[in-house]
Short mmCIF file of N, CA and C in Angstrom, two decimals:
data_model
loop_
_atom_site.label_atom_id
_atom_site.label_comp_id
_atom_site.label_asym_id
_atom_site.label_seq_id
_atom_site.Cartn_x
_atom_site.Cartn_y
_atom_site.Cartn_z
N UNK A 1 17.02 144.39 175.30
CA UNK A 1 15.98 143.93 174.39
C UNK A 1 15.82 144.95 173.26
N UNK A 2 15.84 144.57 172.35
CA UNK A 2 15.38 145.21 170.85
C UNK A 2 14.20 145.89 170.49
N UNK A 3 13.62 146.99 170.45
CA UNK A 3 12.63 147.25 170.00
C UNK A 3 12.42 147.34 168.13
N UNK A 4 11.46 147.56 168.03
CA UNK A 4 11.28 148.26 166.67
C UNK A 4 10.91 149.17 166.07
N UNK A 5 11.34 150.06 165.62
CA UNK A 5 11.06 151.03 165.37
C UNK A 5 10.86 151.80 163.29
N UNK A 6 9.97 152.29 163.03
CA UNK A 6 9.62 152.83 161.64
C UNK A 6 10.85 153.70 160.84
N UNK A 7 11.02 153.72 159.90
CA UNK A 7 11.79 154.25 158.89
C UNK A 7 11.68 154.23 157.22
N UNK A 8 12.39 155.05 156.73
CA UNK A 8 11.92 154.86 155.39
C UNK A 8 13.28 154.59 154.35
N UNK A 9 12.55 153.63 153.55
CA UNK A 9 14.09 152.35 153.11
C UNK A 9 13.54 153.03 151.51
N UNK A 10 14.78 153.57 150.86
CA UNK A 10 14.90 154.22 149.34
C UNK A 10 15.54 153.19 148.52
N UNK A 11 14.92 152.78 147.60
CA UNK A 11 14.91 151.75 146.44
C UNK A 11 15.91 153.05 145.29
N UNK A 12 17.35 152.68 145.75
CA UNK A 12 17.96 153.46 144.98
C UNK A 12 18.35 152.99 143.67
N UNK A 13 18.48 151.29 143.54
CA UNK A 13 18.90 150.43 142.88
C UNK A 13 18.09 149.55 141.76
N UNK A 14 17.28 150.47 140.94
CA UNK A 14 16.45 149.89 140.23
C UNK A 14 16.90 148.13 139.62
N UNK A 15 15.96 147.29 139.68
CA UNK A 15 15.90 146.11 138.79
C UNK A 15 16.31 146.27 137.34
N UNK A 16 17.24 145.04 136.25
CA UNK A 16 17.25 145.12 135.43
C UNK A 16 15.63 145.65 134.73
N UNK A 17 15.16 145.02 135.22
CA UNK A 17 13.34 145.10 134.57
C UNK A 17 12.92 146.50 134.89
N UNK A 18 13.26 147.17 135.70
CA UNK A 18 12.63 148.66 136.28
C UNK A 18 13.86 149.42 135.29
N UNK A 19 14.81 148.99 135.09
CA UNK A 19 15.73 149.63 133.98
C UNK A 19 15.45 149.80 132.53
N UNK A 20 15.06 148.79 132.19
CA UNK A 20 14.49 148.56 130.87
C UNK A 20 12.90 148.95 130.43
N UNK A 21 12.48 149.20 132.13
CA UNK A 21 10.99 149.97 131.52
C UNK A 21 10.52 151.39 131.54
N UNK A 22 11.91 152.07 131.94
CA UNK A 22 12.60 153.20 132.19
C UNK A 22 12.76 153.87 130.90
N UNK A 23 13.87 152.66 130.31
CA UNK A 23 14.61 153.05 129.13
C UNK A 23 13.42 153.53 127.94
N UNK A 24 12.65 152.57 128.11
CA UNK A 24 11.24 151.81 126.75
C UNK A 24 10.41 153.64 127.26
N UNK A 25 9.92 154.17 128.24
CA UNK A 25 9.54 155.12 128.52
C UNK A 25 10.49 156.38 128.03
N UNK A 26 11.55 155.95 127.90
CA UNK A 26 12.65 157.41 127.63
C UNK A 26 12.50 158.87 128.88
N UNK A 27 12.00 158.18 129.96
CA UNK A 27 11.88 158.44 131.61
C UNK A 27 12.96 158.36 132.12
N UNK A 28 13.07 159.46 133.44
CA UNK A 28 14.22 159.07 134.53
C UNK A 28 13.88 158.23 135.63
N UNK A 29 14.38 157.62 136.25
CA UNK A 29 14.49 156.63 137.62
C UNK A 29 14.40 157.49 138.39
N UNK A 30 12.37 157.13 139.17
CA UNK A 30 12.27 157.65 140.16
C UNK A 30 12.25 156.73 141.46
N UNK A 31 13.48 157.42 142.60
CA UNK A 31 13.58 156.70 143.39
C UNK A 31 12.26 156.71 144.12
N UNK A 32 12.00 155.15 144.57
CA UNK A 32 10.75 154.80 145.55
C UNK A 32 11.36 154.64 146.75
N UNK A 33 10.40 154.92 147.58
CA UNK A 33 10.80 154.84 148.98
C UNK A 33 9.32 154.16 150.03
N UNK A 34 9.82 153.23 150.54
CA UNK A 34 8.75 152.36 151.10
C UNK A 34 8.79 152.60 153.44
N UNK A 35 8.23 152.56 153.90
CA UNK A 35 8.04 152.70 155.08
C UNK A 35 7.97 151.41 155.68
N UNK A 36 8.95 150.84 156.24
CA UNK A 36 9.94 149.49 157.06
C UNK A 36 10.00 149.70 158.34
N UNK A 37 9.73 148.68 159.32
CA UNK A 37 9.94 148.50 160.78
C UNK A 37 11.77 148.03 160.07
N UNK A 38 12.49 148.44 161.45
CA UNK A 38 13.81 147.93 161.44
C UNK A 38 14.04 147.67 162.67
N UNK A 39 14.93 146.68 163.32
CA UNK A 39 15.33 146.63 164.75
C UNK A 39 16.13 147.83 165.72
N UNK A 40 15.50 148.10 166.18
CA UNK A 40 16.33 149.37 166.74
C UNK A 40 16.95 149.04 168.33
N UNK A 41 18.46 148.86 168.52
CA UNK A 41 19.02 148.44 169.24
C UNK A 41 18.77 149.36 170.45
N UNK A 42 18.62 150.78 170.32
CA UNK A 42 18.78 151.42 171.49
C UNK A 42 17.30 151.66 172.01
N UNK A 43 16.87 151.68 173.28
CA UNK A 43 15.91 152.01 174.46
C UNK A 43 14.83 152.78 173.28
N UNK A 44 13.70 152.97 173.73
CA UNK A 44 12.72 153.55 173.50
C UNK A 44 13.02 154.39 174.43
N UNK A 45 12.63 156.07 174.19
CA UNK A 45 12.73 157.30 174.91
C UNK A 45 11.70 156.93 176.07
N UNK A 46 12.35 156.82 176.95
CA UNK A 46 11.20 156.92 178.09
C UNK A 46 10.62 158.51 178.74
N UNK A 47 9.57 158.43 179.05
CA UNK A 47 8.35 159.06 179.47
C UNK A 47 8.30 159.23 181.06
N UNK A 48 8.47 160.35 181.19
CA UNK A 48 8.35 160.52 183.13
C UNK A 48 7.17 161.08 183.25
N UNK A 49 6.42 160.41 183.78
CA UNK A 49 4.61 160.14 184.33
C UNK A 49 4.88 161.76 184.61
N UNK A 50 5.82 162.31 185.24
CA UNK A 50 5.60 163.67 185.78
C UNK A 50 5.73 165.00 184.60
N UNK A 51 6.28 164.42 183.27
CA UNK A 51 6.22 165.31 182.88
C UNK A 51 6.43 164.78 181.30
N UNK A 52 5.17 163.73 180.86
CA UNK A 52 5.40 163.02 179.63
C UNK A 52 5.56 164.34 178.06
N UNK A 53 5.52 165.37 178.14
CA UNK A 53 5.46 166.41 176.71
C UNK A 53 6.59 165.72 176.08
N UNK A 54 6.79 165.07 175.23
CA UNK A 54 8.14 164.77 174.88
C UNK A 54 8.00 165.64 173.44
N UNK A 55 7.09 165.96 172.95
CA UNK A 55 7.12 167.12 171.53
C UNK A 55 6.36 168.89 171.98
N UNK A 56 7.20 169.23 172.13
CA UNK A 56 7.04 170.66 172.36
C UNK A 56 6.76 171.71 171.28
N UNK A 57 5.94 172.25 171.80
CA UNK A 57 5.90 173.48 170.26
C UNK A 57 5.34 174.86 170.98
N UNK A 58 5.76 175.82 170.22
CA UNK A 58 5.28 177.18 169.84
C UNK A 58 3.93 177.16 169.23
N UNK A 59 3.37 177.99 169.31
CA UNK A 59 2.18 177.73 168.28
C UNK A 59 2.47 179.22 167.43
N UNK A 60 2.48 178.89 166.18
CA UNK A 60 2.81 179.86 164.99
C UNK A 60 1.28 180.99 164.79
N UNK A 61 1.49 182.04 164.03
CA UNK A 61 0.33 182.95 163.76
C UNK A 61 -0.53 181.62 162.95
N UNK A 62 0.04 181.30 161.87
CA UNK A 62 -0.49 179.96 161.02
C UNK A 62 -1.16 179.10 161.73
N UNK A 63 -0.44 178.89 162.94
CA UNK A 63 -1.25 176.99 163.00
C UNK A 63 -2.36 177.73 163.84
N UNK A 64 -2.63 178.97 164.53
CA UNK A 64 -3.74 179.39 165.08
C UNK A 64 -4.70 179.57 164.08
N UNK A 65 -4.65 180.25 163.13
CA UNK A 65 -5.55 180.45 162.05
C UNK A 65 -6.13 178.90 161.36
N UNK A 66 -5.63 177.82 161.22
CA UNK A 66 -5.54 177.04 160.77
C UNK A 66 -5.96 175.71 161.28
N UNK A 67 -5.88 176.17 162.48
CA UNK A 67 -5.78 175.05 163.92
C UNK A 67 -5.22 173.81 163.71
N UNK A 68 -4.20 173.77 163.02
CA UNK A 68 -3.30 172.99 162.47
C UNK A 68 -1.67 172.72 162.87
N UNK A 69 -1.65 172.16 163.59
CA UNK A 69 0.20 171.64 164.56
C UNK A 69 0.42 171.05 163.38
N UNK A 70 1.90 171.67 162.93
CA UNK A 70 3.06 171.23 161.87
C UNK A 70 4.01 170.47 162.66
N UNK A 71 3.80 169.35 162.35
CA UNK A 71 5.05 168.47 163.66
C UNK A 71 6.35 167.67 162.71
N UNK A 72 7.08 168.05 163.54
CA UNK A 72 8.24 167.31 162.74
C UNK A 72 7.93 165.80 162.08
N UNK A 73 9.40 165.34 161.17
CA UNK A 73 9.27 163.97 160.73
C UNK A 73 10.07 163.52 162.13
N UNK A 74 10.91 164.07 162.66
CA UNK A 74 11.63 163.29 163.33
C UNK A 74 11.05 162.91 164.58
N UNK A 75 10.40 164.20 165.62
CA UNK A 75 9.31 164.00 166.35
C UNK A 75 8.42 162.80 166.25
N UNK A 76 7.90 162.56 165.35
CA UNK A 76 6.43 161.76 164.50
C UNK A 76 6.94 159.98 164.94
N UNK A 77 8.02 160.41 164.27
CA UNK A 77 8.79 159.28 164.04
C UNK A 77 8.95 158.54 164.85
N UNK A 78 9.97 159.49 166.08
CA UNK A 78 10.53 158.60 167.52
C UNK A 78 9.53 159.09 168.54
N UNK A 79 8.50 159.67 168.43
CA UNK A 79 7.66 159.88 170.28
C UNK A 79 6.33 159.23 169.50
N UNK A 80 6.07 158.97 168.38
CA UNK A 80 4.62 158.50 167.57
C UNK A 80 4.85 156.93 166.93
N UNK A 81 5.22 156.97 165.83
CA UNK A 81 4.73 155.90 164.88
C UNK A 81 5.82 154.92 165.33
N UNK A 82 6.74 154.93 166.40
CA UNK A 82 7.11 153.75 166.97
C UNK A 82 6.69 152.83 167.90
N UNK A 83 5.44 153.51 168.46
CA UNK A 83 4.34 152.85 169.32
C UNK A 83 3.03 152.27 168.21
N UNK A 84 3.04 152.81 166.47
CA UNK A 84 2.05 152.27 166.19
C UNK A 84 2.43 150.97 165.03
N UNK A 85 1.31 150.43 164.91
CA UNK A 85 1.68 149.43 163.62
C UNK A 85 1.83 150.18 162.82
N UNK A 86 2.97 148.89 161.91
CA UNK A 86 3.46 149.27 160.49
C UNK A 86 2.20 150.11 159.55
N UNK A 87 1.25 149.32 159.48
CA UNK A 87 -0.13 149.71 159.21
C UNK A 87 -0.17 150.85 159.76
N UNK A 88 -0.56 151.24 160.49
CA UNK A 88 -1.29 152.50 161.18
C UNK A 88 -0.85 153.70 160.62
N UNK A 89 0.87 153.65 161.10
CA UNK A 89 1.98 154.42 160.34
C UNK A 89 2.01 154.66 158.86
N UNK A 90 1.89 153.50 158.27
CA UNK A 90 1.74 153.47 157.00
C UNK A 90 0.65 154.35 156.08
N UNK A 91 -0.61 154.04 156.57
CA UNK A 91 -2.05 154.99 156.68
C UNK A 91 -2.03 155.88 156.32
N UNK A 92 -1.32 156.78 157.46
CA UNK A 92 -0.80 158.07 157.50
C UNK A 92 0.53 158.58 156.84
N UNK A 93 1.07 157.81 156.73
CA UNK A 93 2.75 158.21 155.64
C UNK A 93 1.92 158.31 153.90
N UNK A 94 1.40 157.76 153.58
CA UNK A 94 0.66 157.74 152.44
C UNK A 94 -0.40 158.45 152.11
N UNK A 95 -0.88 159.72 152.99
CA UNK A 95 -1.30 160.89 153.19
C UNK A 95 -2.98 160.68 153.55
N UNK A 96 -3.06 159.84 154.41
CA UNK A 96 -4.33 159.58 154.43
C UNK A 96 -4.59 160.28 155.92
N UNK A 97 -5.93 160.54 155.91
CA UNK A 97 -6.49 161.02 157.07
C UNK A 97 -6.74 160.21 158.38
N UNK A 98 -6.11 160.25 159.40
CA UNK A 98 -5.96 159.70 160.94
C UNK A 98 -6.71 160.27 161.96
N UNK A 99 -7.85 159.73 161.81
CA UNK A 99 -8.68 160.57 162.85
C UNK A 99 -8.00 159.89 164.38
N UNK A 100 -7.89 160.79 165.67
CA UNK A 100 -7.18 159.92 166.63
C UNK A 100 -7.83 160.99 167.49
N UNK A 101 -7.69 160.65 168.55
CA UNK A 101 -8.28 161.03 170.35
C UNK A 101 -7.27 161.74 171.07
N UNK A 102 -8.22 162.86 171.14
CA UNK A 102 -6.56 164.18 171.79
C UNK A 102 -7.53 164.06 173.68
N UNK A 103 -6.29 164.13 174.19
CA UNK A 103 -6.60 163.79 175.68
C UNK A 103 -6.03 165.47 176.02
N UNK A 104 -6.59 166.43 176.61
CA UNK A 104 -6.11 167.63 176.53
C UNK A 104 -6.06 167.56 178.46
N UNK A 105 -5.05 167.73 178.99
CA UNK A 105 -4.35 167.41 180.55
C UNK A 105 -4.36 168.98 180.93
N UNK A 106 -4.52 170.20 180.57
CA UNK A 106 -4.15 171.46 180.78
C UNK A 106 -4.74 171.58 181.83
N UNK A 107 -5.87 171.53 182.05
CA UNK A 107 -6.73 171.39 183.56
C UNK A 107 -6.48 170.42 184.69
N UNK A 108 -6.76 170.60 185.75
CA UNK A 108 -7.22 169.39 186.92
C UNK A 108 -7.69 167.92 186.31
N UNK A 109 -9.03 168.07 185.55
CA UNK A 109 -9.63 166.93 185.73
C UNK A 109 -9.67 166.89 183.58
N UNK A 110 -8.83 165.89 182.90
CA UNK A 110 -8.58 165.92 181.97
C UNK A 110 -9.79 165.71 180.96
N UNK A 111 -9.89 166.66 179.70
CA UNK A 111 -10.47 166.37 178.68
C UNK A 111 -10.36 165.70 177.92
N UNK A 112 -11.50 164.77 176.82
CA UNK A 112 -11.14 163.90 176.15
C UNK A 112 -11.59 164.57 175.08
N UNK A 113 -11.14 165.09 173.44
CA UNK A 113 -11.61 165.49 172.57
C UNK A 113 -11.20 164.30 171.71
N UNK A 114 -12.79 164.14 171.00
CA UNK A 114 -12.70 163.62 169.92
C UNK A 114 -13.85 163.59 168.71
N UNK A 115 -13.14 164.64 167.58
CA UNK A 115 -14.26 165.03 166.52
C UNK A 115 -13.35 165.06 165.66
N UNK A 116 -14.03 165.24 164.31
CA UNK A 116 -13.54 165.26 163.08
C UNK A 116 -12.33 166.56 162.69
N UNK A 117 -12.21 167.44 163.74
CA UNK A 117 -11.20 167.97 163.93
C UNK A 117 -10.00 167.34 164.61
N UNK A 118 -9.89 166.45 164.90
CA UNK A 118 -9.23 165.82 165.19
C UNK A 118 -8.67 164.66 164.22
N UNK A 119 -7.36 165.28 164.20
CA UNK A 119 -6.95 163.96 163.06
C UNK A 119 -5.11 164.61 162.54
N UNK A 120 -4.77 163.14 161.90
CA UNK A 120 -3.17 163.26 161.88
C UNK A 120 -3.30 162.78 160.22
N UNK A 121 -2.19 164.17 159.32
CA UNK A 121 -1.95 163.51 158.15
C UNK A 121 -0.58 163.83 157.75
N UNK A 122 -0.46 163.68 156.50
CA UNK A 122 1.19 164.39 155.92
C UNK A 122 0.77 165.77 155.78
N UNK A 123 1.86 166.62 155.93
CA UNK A 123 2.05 167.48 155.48
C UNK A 123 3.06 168.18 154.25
N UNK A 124 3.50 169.21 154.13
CA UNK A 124 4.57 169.33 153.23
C UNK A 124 5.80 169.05 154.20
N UNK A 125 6.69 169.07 153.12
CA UNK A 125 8.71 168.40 153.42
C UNK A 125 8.50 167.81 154.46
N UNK A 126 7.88 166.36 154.43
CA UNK A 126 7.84 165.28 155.39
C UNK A 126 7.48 165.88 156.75
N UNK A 127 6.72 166.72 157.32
CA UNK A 127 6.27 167.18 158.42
C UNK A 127 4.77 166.27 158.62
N UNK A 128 3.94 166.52 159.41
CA UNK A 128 2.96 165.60 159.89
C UNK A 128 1.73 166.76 160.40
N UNK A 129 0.68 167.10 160.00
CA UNK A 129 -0.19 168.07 160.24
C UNK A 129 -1.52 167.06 161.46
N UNK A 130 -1.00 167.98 162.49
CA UNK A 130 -2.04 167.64 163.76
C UNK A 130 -3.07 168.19 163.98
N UNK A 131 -4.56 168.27 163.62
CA UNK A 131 -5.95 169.01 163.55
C UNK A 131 -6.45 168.79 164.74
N UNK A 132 -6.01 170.41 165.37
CA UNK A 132 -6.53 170.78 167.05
C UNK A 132 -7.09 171.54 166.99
N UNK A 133 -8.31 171.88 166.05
CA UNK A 133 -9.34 173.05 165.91
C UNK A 133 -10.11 173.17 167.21
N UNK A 134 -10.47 171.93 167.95
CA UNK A 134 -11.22 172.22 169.63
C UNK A 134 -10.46 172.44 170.33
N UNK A 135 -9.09 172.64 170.31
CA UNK A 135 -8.41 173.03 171.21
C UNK A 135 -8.08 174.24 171.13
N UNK A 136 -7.50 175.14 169.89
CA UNK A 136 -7.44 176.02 169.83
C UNK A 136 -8.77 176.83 170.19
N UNK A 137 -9.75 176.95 169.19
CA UNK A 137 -10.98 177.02 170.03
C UNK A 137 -11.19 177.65 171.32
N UNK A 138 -10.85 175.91 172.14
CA UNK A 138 -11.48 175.65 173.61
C UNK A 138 -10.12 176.83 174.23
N UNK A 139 -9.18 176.61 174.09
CA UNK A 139 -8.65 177.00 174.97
C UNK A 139 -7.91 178.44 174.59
N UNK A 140 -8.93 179.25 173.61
CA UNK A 140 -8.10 180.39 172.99
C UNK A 140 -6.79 180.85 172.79
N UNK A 141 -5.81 180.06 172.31
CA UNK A 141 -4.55 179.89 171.70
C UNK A 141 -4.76 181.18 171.25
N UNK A 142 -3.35 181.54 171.43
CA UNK A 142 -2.28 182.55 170.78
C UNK A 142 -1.08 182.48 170.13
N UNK A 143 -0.83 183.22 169.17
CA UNK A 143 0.51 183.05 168.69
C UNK A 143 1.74 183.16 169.57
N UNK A 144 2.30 182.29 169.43
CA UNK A 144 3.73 182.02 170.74
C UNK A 144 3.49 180.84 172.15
N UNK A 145 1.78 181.10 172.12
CA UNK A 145 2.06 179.54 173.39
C UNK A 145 2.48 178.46 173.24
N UNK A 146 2.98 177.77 174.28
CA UNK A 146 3.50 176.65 173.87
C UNK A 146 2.97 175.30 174.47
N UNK A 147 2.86 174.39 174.12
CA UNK A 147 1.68 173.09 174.16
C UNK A 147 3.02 172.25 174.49
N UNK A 148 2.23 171.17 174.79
CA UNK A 148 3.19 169.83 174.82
C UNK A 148 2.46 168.65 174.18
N UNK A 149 3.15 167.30 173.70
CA UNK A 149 2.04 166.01 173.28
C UNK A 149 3.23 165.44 173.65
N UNK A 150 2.21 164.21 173.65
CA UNK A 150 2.82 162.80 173.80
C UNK A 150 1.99 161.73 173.28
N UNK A 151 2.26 160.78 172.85
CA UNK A 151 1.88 159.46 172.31
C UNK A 151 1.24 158.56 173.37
N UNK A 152 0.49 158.39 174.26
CA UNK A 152 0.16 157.24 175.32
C UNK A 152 0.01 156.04 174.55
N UNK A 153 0.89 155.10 175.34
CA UNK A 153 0.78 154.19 173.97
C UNK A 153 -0.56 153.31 175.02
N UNK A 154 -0.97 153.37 176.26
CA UNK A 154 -1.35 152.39 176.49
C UNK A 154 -3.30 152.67 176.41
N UNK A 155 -3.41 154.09 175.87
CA UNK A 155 -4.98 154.63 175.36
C UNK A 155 -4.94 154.72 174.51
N UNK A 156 -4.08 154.72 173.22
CA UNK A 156 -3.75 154.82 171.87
C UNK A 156 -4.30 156.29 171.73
N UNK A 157 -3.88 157.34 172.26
CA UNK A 157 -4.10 158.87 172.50
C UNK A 157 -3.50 159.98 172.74
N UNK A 158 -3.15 160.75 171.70
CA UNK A 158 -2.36 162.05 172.07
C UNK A 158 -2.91 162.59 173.13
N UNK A 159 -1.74 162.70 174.18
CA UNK A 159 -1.42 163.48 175.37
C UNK A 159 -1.28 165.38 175.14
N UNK A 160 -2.00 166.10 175.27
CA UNK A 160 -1.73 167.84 174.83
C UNK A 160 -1.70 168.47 176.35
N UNK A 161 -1.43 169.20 176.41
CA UNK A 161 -1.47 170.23 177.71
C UNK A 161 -0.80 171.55 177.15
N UNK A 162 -1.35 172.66 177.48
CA UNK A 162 -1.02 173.90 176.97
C UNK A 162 0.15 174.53 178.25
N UNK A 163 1.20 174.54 178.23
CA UNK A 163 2.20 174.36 178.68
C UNK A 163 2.37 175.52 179.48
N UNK A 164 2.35 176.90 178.24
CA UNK A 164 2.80 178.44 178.49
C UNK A 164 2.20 179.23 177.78
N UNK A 165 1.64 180.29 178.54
CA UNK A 165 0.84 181.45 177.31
C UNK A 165 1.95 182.54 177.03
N UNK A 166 1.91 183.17 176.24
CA UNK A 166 3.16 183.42 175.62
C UNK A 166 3.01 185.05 176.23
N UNK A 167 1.95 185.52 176.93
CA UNK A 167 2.08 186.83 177.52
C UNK A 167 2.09 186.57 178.81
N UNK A 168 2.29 185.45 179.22
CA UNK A 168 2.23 185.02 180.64
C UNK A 168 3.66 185.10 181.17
N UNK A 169 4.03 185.31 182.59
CA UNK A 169 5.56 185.53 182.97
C UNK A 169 5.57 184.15 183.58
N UNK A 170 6.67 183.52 182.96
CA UNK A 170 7.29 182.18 183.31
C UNK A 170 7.28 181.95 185.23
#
């Protein structure tokens, strides 16, 4: 079975009419690029209940100061905005603010954060900025620990768990 999955389709091929209003401007052709569901033949990455982190990170001196997760496009892409609507995705590709529900699992009995620190937008060179100011916070982050997320698609809720403290012995 086919899923679908988000991508971004570049209008390399301007219209006679986008040519000629180019020309009338004495402007260069800027390529547009629009955000498209496409059929995606292969499996959705599956998720083992035992150990769903499918985006892993370090946490930088930056994103502590900042309380700000720099997450990949590619990450975003295949463990995120293929579980959301075109819409939803879209929202957020167009640099708008995504307030969303961080489920923080690091403990026994799981936390639900959800405040205005909380939220998903663009960042720079197509990266995706994740606002975990109560988490960093709550759970006094350091430079070098490492977290995990995941997408639950069926709470519509980032999955976090603080994985490894970075002065801690494995």
């Amino acid at each position: 079975m086919a899923t679908m999955r988000k991508t971004f389709y570049y209008n390399v091929l301007p219209t006679k009419a986008e040519e000629d209003a180019v020309a009338a401007r004495n402007v260069p052709y800027q390529v547009a690029r629009a955000l498209v569901e496409i059929r995606d033949w292969y499996p959705a990455p599956r998720i083992d209940p035992s150990n769903p982190w499918q985006i892993r990170k370090s946490i930088t001196s930056n994103e502590v100061v900042t309380t700000k997760l720099t997450l990949p496009h590619d990450d975003m892409f295949e463990h995120v905005f293929r579980y959301w609507t075109l819409d939803m995705a879209n929202h957020a590709v167009l640099g708008n603010k995504c307030f969303v529900i961080l489920i923080d699992y690091t403990d026994e009995m799981p936390k639900k954060i959800q405040s205005e620190n909380a939220y998903l937008k663009t960042g720079p060179n197509d990266t995706y900025i994740l606002g975990i100011g109560d988490m960093v916070r709550g759970r006094f982050m350091n430079t070098g620990d490492e977290v995990g997320l995941f997408w639950d698609m069926r709470s519509g809720t980032f999955g976090f768990k603080l994985l490894r403290r970075e002065n801690s012995i494995s």
